PDB file of C-alpha atoms in Angstrom:
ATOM      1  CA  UNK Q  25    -139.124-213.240 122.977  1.00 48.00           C
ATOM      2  CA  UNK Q  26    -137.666-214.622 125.764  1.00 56.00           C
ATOM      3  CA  UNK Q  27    -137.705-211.393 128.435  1.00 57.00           C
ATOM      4  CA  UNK Q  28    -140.463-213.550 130.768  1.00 61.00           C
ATOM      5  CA  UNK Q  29    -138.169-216.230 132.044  1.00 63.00           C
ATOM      6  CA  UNK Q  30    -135.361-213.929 132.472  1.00 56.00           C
ATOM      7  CA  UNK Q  31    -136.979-211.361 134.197  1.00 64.00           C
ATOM      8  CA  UNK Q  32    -138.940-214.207 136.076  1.00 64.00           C
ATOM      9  CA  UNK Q  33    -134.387-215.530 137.068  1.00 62.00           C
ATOM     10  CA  UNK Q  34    -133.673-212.297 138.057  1.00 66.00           C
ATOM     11  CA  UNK Q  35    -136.552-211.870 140.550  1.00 84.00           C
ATOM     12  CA  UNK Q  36    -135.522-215.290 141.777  1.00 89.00           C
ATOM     13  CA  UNK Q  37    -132.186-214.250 142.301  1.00 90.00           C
ATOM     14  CA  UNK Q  38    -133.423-211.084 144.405  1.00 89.00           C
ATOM     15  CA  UNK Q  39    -135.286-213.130 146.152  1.00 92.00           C
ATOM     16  CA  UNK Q  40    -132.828-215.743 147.537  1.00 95.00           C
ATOM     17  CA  UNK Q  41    -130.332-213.503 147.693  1.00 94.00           C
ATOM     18  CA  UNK Q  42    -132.058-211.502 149.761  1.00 93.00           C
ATOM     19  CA  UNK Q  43    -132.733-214.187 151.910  1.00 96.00           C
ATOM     20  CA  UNK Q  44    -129.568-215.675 151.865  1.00 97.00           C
ATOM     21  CA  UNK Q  45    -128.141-211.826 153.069  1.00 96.00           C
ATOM     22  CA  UNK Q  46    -130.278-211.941 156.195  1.00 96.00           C
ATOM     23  CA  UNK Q  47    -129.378-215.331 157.219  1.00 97.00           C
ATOM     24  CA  UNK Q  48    -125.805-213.982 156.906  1.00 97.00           C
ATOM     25  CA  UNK Q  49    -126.436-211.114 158.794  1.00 96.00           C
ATOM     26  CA  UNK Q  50    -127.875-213.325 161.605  1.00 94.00           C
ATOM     27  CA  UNK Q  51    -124.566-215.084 161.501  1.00 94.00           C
ATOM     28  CA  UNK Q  52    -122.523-211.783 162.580  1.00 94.00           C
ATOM     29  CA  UNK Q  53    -120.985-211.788 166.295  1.00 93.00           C
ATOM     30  CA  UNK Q  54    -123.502-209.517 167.782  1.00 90.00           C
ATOM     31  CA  UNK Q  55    -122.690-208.907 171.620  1.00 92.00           C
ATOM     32  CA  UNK Q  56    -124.130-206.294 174.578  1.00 91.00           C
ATOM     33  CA  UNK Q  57    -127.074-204.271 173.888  1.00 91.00           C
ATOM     34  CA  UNK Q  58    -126.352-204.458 169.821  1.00 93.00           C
ATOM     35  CA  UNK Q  59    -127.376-208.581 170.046  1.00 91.00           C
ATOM     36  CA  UNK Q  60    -130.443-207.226 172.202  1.00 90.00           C
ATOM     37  CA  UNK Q  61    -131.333-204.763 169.957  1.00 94.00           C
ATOM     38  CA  UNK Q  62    -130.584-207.117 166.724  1.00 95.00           C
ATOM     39  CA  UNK Q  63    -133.680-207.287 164.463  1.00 97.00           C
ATOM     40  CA  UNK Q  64    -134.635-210.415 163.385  1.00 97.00           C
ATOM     41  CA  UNK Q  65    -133.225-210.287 159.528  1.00 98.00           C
ATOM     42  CA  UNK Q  66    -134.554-213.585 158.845  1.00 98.00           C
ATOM     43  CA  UNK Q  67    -138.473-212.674 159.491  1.00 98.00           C
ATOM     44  CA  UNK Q  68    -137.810-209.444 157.911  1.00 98.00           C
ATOM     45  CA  UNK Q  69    -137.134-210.957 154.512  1.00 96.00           C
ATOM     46  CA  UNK Q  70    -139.417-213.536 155.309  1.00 98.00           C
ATOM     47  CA  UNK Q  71    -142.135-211.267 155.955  1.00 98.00           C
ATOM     48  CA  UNK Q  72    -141.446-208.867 153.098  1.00 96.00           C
ATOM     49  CA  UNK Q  73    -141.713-211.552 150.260  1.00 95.00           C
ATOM     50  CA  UNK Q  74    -144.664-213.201 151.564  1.00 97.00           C
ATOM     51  CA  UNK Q  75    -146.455-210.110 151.822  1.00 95.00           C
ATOM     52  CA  UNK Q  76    -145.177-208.850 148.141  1.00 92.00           C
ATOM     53  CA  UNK Q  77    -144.385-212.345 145.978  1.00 93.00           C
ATOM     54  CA  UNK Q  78    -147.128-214.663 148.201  1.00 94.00           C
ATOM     55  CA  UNK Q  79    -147.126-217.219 145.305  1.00 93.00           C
ATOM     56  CA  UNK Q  80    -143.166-217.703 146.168  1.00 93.00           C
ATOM     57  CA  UNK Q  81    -142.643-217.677 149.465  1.00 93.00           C
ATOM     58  CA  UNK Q  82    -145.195-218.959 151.986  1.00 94.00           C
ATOM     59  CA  UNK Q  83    -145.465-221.278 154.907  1.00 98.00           C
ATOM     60  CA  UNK Q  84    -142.953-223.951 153.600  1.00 98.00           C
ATOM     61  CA  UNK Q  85    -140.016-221.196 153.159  1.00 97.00           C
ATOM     62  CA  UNK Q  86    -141.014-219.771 156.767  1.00 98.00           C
ATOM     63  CA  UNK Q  87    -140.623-222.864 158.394  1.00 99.00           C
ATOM     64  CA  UNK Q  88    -137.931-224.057 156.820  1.00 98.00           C
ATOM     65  CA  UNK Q  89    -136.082-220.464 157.600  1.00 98.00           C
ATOM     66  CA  UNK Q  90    -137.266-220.869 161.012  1.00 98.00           C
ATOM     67  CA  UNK Q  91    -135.813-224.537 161.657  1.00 98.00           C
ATOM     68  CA  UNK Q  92    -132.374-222.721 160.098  1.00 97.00           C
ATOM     69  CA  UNK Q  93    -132.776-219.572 162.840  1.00 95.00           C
ATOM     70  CA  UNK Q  94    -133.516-222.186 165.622  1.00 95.00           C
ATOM     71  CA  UNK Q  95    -130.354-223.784 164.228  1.00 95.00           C
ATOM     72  CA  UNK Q  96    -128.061-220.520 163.971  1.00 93.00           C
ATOM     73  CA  UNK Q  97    -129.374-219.664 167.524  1.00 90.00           C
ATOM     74  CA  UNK Q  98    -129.133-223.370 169.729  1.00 89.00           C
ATOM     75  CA  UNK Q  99    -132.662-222.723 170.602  1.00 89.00           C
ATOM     76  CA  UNK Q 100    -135.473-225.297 171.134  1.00 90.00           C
ATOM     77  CA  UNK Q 101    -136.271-226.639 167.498  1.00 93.00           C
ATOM     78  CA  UNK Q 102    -139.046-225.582 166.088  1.00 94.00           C
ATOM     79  CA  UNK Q 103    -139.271-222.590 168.138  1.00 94.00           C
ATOM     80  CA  UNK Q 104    -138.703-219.972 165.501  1.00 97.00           C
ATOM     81  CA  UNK Q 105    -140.615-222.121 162.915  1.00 98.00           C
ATOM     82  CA  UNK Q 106    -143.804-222.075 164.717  1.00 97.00           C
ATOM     83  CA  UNK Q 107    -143.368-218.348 164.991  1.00 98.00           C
ATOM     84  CA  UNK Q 108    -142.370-217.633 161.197  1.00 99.00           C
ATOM     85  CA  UNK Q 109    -145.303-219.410 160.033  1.00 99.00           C
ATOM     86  CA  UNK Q 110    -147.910-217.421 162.307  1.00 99.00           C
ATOM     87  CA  UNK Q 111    -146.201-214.294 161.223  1.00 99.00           C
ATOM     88  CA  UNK Q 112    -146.533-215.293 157.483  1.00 99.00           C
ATOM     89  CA  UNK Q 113    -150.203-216.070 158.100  1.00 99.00           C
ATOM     90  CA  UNK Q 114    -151.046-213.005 159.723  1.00 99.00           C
ATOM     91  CA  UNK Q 115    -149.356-210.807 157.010  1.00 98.00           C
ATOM     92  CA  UNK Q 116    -150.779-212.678 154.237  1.00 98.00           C
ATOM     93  CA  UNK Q 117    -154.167-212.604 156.347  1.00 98.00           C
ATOM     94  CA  UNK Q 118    -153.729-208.540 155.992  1.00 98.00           C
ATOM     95  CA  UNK Q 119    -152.064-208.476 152.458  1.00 97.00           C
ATOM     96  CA  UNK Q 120    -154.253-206.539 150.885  1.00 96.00           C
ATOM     97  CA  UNK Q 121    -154.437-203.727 153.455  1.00 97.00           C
ATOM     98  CA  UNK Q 122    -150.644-203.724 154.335  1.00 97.00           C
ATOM     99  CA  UNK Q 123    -150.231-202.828 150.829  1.00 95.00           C
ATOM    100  CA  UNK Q 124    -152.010-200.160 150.327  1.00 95.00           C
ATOM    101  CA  UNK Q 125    -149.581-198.440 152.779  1.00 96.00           C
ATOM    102  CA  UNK Q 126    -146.795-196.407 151.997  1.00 94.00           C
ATOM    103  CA  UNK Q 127    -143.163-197.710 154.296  1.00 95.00           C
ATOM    104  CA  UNK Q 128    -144.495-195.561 157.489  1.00 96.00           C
ATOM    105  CA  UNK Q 129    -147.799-196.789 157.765  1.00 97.00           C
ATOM    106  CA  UNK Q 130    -146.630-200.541 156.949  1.00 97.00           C
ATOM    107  CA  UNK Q 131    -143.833-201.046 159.706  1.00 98.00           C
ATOM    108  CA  UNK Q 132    -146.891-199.378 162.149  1.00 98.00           C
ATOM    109  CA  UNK Q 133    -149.015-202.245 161.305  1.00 98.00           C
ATOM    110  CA  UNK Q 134    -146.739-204.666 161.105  1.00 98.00           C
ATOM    111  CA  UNK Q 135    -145.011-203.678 164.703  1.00 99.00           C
ATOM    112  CA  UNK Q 136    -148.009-205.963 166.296  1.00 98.00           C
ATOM    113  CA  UNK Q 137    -147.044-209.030 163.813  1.00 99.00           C
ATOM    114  CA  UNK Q 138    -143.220-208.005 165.032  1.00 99.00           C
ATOM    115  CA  UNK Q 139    -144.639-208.242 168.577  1.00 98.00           C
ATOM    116  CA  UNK Q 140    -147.074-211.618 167.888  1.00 98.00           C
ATOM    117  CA  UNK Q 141    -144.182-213.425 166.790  1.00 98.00           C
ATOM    118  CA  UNK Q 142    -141.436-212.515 169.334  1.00 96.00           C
ATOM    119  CA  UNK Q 143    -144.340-213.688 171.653  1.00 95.00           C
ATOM    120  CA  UNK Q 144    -144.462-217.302 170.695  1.00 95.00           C
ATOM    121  CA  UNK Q 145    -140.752-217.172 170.259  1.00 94.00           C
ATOM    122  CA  UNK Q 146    -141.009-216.481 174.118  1.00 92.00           C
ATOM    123  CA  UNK Q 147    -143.553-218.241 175.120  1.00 92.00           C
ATOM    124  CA  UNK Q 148    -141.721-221.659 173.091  1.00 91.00           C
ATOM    125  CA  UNK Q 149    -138.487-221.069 175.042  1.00 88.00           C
ATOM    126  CA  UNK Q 150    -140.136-220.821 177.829  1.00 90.00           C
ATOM    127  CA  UNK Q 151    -142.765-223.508 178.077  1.00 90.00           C
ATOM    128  CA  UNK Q 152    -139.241-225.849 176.880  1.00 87.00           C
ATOM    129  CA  UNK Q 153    -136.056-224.456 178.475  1.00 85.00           C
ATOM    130  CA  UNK Q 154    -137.102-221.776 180.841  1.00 77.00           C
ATOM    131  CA  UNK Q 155    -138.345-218.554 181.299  1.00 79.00           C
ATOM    132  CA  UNK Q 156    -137.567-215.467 179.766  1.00 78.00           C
ATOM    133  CA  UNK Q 157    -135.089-213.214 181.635  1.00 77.00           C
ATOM    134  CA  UNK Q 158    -136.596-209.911 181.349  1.00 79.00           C
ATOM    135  CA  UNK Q 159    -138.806-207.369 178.772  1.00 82.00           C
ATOM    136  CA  UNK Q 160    -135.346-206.752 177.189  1.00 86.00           C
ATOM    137  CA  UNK Q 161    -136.319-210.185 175.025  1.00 87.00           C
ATOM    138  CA  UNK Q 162    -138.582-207.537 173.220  1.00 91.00           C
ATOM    139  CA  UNK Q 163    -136.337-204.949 171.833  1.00 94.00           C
ATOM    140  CA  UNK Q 164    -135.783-207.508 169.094  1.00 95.00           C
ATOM    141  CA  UNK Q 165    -139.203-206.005 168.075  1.00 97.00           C
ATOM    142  CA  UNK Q 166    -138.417-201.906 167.708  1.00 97.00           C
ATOM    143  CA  UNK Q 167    -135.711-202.863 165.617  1.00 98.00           C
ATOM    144  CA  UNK Q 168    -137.318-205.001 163.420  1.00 98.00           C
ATOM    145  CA  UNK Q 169    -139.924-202.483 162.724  1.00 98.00           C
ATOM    146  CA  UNK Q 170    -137.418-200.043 161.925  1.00 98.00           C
ATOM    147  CA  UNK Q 171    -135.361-202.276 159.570  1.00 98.00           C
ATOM    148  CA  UNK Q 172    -138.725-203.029 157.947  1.00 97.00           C
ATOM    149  CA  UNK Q 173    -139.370-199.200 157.453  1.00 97.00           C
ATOM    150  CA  UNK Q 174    -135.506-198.670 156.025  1.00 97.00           C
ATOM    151  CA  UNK Q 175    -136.155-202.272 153.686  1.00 95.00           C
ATOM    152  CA  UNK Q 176    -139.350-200.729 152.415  1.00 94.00           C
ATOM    153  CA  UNK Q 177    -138.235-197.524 151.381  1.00 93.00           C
ATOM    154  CA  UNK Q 178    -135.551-198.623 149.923  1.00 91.00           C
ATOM    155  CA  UNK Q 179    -136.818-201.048 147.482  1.00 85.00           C
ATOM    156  CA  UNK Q 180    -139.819-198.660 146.916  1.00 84.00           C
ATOM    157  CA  UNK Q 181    -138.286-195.692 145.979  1.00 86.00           C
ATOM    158  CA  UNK Q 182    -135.266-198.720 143.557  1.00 80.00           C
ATOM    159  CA  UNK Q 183    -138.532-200.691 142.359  1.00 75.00           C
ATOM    160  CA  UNK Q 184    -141.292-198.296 142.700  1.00 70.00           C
ATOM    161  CA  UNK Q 185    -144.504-198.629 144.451  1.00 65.00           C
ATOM    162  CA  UNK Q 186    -145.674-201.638 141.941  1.00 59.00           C
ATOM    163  CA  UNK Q 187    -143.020-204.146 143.557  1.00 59.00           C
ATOM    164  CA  UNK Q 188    -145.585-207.121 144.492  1.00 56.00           C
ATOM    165  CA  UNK Q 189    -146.734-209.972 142.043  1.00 50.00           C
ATOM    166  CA  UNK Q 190    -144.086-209.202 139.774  1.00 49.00           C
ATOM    167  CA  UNK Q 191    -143.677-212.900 138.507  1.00 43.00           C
TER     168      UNK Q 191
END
């Protein structure tokens, strides 16, 4: 009788705690080549709900996520935001062919939305502060494509392969 607003809760709850987890995970004392090579949670979780529960998350929770990562990192404000909500609009501009992916095939087409965002992140800081100090800025990207593959699996082989518009 009343299993559609409780299952409707619990994706909720996935949801924002997912999101809640990579903000956290932003938060941890990353130094050396591990903050280099830290992927960018935030986008990550972003990314993944907007491409599989696009009536939920959209441009309003990407910029808002963004203004919170510009926050977390004493960047220029805005700087993520901008990027968040190009990288929203490009995967929800390819929704329907990202899914038809498996994991593999997904981060690989997503790597150049990885790299498209990191780009205006760049090019934000730089036109602002100053420039960037070297192609090390863009390992950010490898890793996120790889977390993306591992986040993927994982909740397709938990959920199964029918994880989006489950409302």
């Amino acid at each position: 009788m009343n299993a559609a607003p409780a299952q409707a809760l619990g994706s909720w709850r996935r949801l924002l705690g997912s999101l809640i987890l990579a903000v956290l995970l932003e938060q941890l004392p990353w130094t050396g080549w591990a903050l280099a090579l830290r992927p960018d949670f935030v986008l990550v979780g972003v990314l993944f709900w907007a491409l599989h529960q696009p009536a939920r998350i959209g441009f309003a929770t990407a910029f808002f996520l963004g203004l919170l990562a510009d926050f977390q990192d004493g960047v220029v404000f805005g700087q993520h935001a901008i990027a968040y909500v190009i990288g929203v609009y490009l995967v929800l501009f390819l929704r329907l062919r990202l899914l038809q992916f498996d994991p593999l095939r997904q981060a690989a087409q997503l790597f150049p939305i990885f790299l498209a965002v990191q780009l205006v992140v760049l090019l934000a800081g730089w036109l602002a502060v100053n420039p960037p100090t070297g192609l090390a800025m863009l390992l950010p990207v490898l890793s996120s494509t790889v977390l993306w593959y591992l986040v993927a699996g994982f909740l397709r082989l938990w959920h199964g392969k029918g994880l989006q518009d489950r409302a």
